[in-house]
PDB file of C-alpha atoms in Angstrom:
ATOM      1  CA  MET Y 632       4.898  -7.928   8.390  1.00 43.00           C
ATOM      2  CA  CYS Y 633       5.395  -6.170   5.182  1.00 55.00           C
ATOM      3  CA  GLY Y 634       7.469  -8.702   3.832  1.00 51.00           C
ATOM      4  CA  ALA Y 635       5.321 -11.478   4.756  1.00 46.00           C
ATOM      5  CA  ILE Y 636       2.392  -9.941   2.448  1.00 43.00           C
ATOM      6  CA  ILE Y 637       4.808  -9.417  -0.498  1.00 45.00           C
ATOM      7  CA  ALA Y 638       4.158 -11.882  -2.290  1.00 47.00           C
ATOM      8  CA  ASP Y 639       0.684 -11.941  -2.062  1.00 44.00           C
ATOM      9  CA  ILE Y 640       0.670  -7.990  -3.329  1.00 46.00           C
ATOM     10  CA  GLN Y 641       2.936  -9.101  -6.680  1.00 46.00           C
ATOM     11  CA  GLN Y 642       0.532 -11.925  -6.933  1.00 47.00           C
ATOM     12  CA  GLN Y 643      -2.257  -9.471  -7.375  1.00 51.00           C
ATOM     13  CA  GLN Y 644      -0.253  -6.794  -9.453  1.00 69.00           C
ATOM     14  CA  ASN Y 645       2.188  -7.024 -12.622  1.00 79.00           C
ATOM     15  CA  TRP Y 646       5.196  -5.596 -10.939  1.00 89.00           C
ATOM     16  CA  ASP Y 647       8.653  -5.529 -10.756  1.00 92.00           C
ATOM     17  CA  ILE Y 648      10.527  -4.348  -7.942  1.00 94.00           C
ATOM     18  CA  ARG Y 649      14.243  -3.668  -8.496  1.00 94.00           C
ATOM     19  CA  GLN Y 650      17.059  -1.368  -7.961  1.00 95.00           C
ATOM     20  CA  LEU Y 651      17.254   1.696  -9.999  1.00 94.00           C
ATOM     21  CA  SER Y 652      19.713   1.230 -12.506  1.00 93.00           C
ATOM     22  CA  PRO Y 653      21.627   4.248 -14.402  1.00 93.00           C
ATOM     23  CA  ASP Y 654      20.087   3.762 -17.783  1.00 94.00           C
ATOM     24  CA  GLU Y 655      16.343   4.097 -16.128  1.00 94.00           C
ATOM     25  CA  VAL Y 656      17.262   7.558 -14.333  1.00 93.00           C
ATOM     26  CA  ASP Y 657      15.717   9.438 -16.877  1.00 91.00           C
ATOM     27  CA  VAL Y 658      12.086   7.538 -17.320  1.00 92.00           C
ATOM     28  CA  VAL Y 659      12.039   7.627 -13.617  1.00 92.00           C
ATOM     29  CA  SER Y 660      12.784  11.247 -12.687  1.00 89.00           C
ATOM     30  CA  ASP Y 661      10.111  12.475 -15.700  1.00 89.00           C
ATOM     31  CA  VAL Y 662       7.329  11.067 -13.348  1.00 88.00           C
ATOM     32  CA  LEU Y 663       9.158  10.858  -9.779  1.00 89.00           C
ATOM     33  CA  GLY Y 664      11.325  12.437  -7.643  1.00 84.00           C
ATOM     34  CA  LEU Y 665      14.875  11.063  -7.121  1.00 86.00           C
ATOM     35  CA  ALA Y 666      15.942  13.878  -4.545  1.00 79.00           C
ATOM     36  CA  ARG Y 667      18.358  11.697  -3.225  1.00 81.00           C
ATOM     37  CA  LEU Y 668      20.208   9.803  -6.016  1.00 82.00           C
ATOM     38  CA  TYR Y 669      23.585  11.159  -5.737  1.00 82.00           C
ATOM     39  CA  GLU Y 670      23.877  11.083  -2.453  1.00 77.00           C
ATOM     40  CA  GLY Y 671      26.139   8.089  -1.974  1.00 80.00           C
ATOM     41  CA  ASN Y 672      25.086   6.511   1.005  1.00 88.00           C
ATOM     42  CA  GLY Y 673      22.227   4.328  -0.140  1.00 93.00           C
ATOM     43  CA  ARG Y 674      20.214   3.179  -2.959  1.00 93.00           C
ATOM     44  CA  TYR Y 675      16.637   3.789  -4.739  1.00 94.00           C
ATOM     45  CA  PHE Y 676      14.240   0.697  -5.330  1.00 96.00           C
ATOM     46  CA  VAL Y 677      11.968   1.278  -8.114  1.00 96.00           C
ATOM     47  CA  VAL Y 678       7.972  -0.709  -8.491  1.00 95.00           C
ATOM     48  CA  TRP Y 679       7.508  -1.311 -12.517  1.00 94.00           C
ATOM     49  CA  ALA Y 680       4.441  -1.950 -14.571  1.00 90.00           C
ATOM     50  CA  ALA Y 681       4.673  -2.186 -18.336  1.00 87.00           C
ATOM     51  CA  GLY Y 682       7.846  -0.263 -18.010  1.00 89.00           C
ATOM     52  CA  ALA Y 683       6.710   2.395 -16.420  1.00 91.00           C
ATOM     53  CA  PRO Y 684       7.628   3.417 -12.917  1.00 94.00           C
ATOM     54  CA  LEU Y 685       4.579   3.302 -10.234  1.00 94.00           C
ATOM     55  CA  GLY Y 686       6.730   4.306  -7.196  1.00 95.00           C
ATOM     56  CA  HIS Y 687      10.251   4.585  -5.648  1.00 95.00           C
ATOM     57  CA  VAL Y 688      12.178   4.454  -2.335  1.00 96.00           C
ATOM     58  CA  HIS Y 689      15.281   5.199  -1.071  1.00 95.00           C
ATOM     59  CA  LEU Y 690      17.294   2.913   1.345  1.00 97.00           C
ATOM     60  CA  ALA Y 691      20.354   4.589   3.119  1.00 95.00           C
ATOM     61  CA  PHE Y 692      23.186   2.724   4.279  1.00 95.00           C
ATOM     62  CA  THR Y 693      23.554   4.941   7.654  1.00 94.00           C
ATOM     63  CA  GLU Y 694      23.898   3.031  10.704  1.00 93.00           C
ATOM     64  CA  PRO Y 695      20.636   2.222  11.510  1.00 95.00           C
ATOM     65  CA  PRO Y 696      19.621   2.142   8.073  1.00 97.00           C
ATOM     66  CA  GLU Y 697      16.990   4.544   6.773  1.00 96.00           C
ATOM     67  CA  LEU Y 698      14.164   4.391   4.649  1.00 96.00           C
ATOM     68  CA  GLN Y 699      13.503   7.853   2.697  1.00 94.00           C
ATOM     69  CA  ASP Y 700      11.960   9.686  -0.235  1.00 90.00           C
ATOM     70  CA  LEU Y 701       8.966   6.657  -0.275  1.00 94.00           C
ATOM     71  CA  GLU Y 702       6.842   8.341  -3.315  1.00 93.00           C
ATOM     72  CA  VAL Y 703       4.074   6.514  -5.678  1.00 94.00           C
ATOM     73  CA  ARG Y 704       2.487   8.121  -8.623  1.00 93.00           C
ATOM     74  CA  PRO Y 705      -0.793   9.483  -7.602  1.00 90.00           C
ATOM     75  CA  SER Y 706      -2.478   7.676 -10.334  1.00 87.00           C
ATOM     76  CA  HIS Y 707      -1.365   4.192  -8.129  1.00 89.00           C
ATOM     77  CA  ARG Y 708      -1.811   4.888  -4.835  1.00 88.00           C
ATOM     78  CA  ARG Y 709      -3.493   2.757  -2.455  1.00 88.00           C
ATOM     79  CA  LEU Y 710      -2.663  -0.409  -4.315  1.00 89.00           C
ATOM     80  CA  GLY Y 711      -0.005  -1.494  -2.247  1.00 92.00           C
ATOM     81  CA  ILE Y 712       3.067  -0.410  -4.051  1.00 94.00           C
ATOM     82  CA  ALA Y 713       3.874   1.807  -1.223  1.00 94.00           C
ATOM     83  CA  THR Y 714       3.924  -1.659   1.245  1.00 95.00           C
ATOM     84  CA  ALA Y 715       5.739  -3.582  -1.640  1.00 95.00           C
ATOM     85  CA  LEU Y 716       8.600  -0.762  -1.758  1.00 96.00           C
ATOM     86  CA  VAL Y 717       9.061  -0.730   1.863  1.00 96.00           C
ATOM     87  CA  ALA Y 718       9.118  -4.900   2.172  1.00 95.00           C
ATOM     88  CA  ALA Y 719      11.749  -4.573  -0.548  1.00 95.00           C
ATOM     89  CA  ALA Y 720      14.113  -1.850   1.379  1.00 96.00           C
ATOM     90  CA  GLU Y 721      13.201  -4.205   4.334  1.00 97.00           C
ATOM     91  CA  GLU Y 722      14.697  -7.425   2.852  1.00 95.00           C
ATOM     92  CA  GLU Y 723      17.922  -5.061   1.360  1.00 95.00           C
ATOM     93  CA  ALA Y 724      18.839  -3.974   4.824  1.00 96.00           C
ATOM     94  CA  HIS Y 725      18.458  -7.470   6.368  1.00 96.00           C
ATOM     95  CA  ALA Y 726      20.571  -8.758   3.330  1.00 95.00           C
ATOM     96  CA  GLN Y 727      23.225  -6.246   4.385  1.00 94.00           C
ATOM     97  CA  GLY Y 728      23.250  -7.391   7.871  1.00 94.00           C
ATOM     98  CA  PHE Y 729      21.422  -4.887   9.559  1.00 95.00           C
ATOM     99  CA  GLN Y 730      19.242  -5.768  12.568  1.00 96.00           C
ATOM    100  CA  LEU Y 731      17.119  -2.200  12.826  1.00 97.00           C
ATOM    101  CA  ILE Y 732      15.561  -0.002  10.334  1.00 97.00           C
ATOM    102  CA  ARG Y 733      14.392   3.330  10.878  1.00 97.00           C
ATOM    103  CA  LEU Y 734      12.548   6.562   8.963  1.00 97.00           C
ATOM    104  CA  GLU Y 735      11.074  10.080   9.959  1.00 95.00           C
ATOM    105  CA  VAL Y 736       7.768  10.835   9.227  1.00 96.00           C
ATOM    106  CA  SER Y 737       5.881  14.278   9.318  1.00 94.00           C
ATOM    107  CA  ARG Y 738       3.473  14.736  12.459  1.00 95.00           C
ATOM    108  CA  GLY Y 739       0.943  16.171  10.050  1.00 94.00           C
ATOM    109  CA  ASP Y 740       1.376  13.258   7.751  1.00 94.00           C
ATOM    110  CA  ALA Y 741      -1.547  10.376   9.706  1.00 95.00           C
ATOM    111  CA  ALA Y 742      -1.792   8.462   5.963  1.00 93.00           C
ATOM    112  CA  ALA Y 743       2.387   7.821   5.926  1.00 94.00           C
ATOM    113  CA  GLN Y 744       2.549   7.049   9.660  1.00 96.00           C
ATOM    114  CA  ALA Y 745      -0.727   4.198   9.361  1.00 96.00           C
ATOM    115  CA  LEU Y 746       0.940   2.681   6.348  1.00 95.00           C
ATOM    116  CA  TYR Y 747       4.586   2.530   8.509  1.00 97.00           C
ATOM    117  CA  ARG Y 748       2.686   1.345  11.390  1.00 97.00           C
ATOM    118  CA  LYS Y 749       0.664  -1.324   9.718  1.00 96.00           C
ATOM    119  CA  CYS Y 750       4.530  -2.331   8.358  1.00 95.00           C
ATOM    120  CA  GLY Y 751       5.222  -2.553  12.029  1.00 96.00           C
ATOM    121  CA  TYR Y 752       7.193   0.154  12.815  1.00 98.00           C
ATOM    122  CA  ALA Y 753       6.468   1.946  15.886  1.00 97.00           C
ATOM    123  CA  ASP Y 754       7.772   4.997  17.808  1.00 95.00           C
ATOM    124  CA  ALA Y 755      11.417   5.074  18.611  1.00 95.00           C
ATOM    125  CA  GLY Y 756      10.544   7.127  21.581  1.00 94.00           C
ATOM    126  CA  LEU Y 757      13.008  10.397  20.382  1.00 93.00           C
ATOM    127  CA  PRO Y 758      11.849  13.867  20.720  1.00 94.00           C
ATOM    128  CA  LEU Y 759      10.194  15.292  17.418  1.00 93.00           C
ATOM    129  CA  ARG Y 760      13.118  16.921  15.281  1.00 92.00           C
ATOM    130  CA  ARG Y 761      11.896  20.347  13.951  1.00 93.00           C
ATOM    131  CA  ILE Y 762      13.075  21.074  10.439  1.00 86.00           C
ATOM    132  CA  LYS Y 763      12.796  24.924   9.010  1.00 92.00           C
ATOM    133  CA  GLY Y 764      14.281  26.772   6.357  1.00 88.00           C
ATOM    134  CA  ARG Y 765      15.846  25.836   2.795  1.00 85.00           C
ATOM    135  CA  ILE Y 766      16.906  22.334   1.813  1.00 76.00           C
ATOM    136  CA  VAL Y 767      18.487  21.822  -1.594  1.00 73.00           C
ATOM    137  CA  LEU Y 768      18.102  18.196  -2.821  1.00 70.00           C
ATOM    138  CA  ARG Y 769      18.786  16.971  -6.640  1.00 66.00           C
ATOM    139  CA  THR Y 770      15.620  17.689  -7.533  1.00 71.00           C
ATOM    140  CA  GLY Y 771      15.828  21.364  -6.111  1.00 73.00           C
ATOM    141  CA  PRO Y 772      15.497  23.867  -2.899  1.00 81.00           C
ATOM    142  CA  ILE Y 773      12.400  23.526  -0.974  1.00 77.00           C
ATOM    143  CA  ASP Y 774      11.435  25.418   1.900  1.00 86.00           C
ATOM    144  CA  VAL Y 775      10.714  23.431   4.757  1.00 83.00           C
ATOM    145  CA  ASP Y 776       8.866  24.217   8.300  1.00 88.00           C
ATOM    146  CA  ASP Y 777       7.890  20.354   9.982  1.00 87.00           C
ATOM    147  CA  SER Y 778       8.173  18.707  12.724  1.00 94.00           C
ATOM    148  CA  LEU Y 779       9.667  14.384  12.159  1.00 94.00           C
ATOM    149  CA  LEU Y 780       8.430  11.746  14.270  1.00 95.00           C
ATOM    150  CA  SER Y 781      11.071   8.604  14.388  1.00 97.00           C
ATOM    151  CA  PHE Y 782      10.006   5.669  14.016  1.00 98.00           C
ATOM    152  CA  THR Y 783      12.042   2.131  13.982  1.00 97.00           C
ATOM    153  CA  LYS Y 784      11.521  -1.543  13.112  1.00 98.00           C
ATOM    154  CA  GLN Y 785      13.512  -4.451  14.190  1.00 96.00           C
ATOM    155  CA  LEU Y 786      14.265  -7.007  11.473  1.00 95.00           C
ATOM    156  CA  PRO Y 787      14.190 -10.412  11.821  1.00 87.00           C
ATOM    157  CA  GLY Y 788      17.298 -12.174  12.970  1.00 74.00           C
TER     158      GLY Y 788
END
């Protein structure tokens, strides 16, 4: 579903969605976190407009692939950027031969859940996954106490 509307979104906005290149890391990390940059199992996709990064998503090539680290600059939220990023990651997963994609979302994040449902994701039927403690990411340590829902989506044949 998200893939079907990406063309409409891009016609409305003058955006460029592409894989993050090494020479763009500093520009992006100045305004958006790149927490999973050097994990080595995926890639970031970034939305650009007028030379500025507006948002990104990480696609981890796990089995099945997983959407991670979706972020849009606060000044550019509610414009379709997150939807376009999800669609770009789905297209890449499909191009890599995957038929299923997954993600985890905070049980308390109703806005993110609504976005993913709008894009065709559904609860995977797995138990909540509780994470508690300090997690060290590229962007620094964070203290976490959250419960995560697992969502999946079947990609086109």
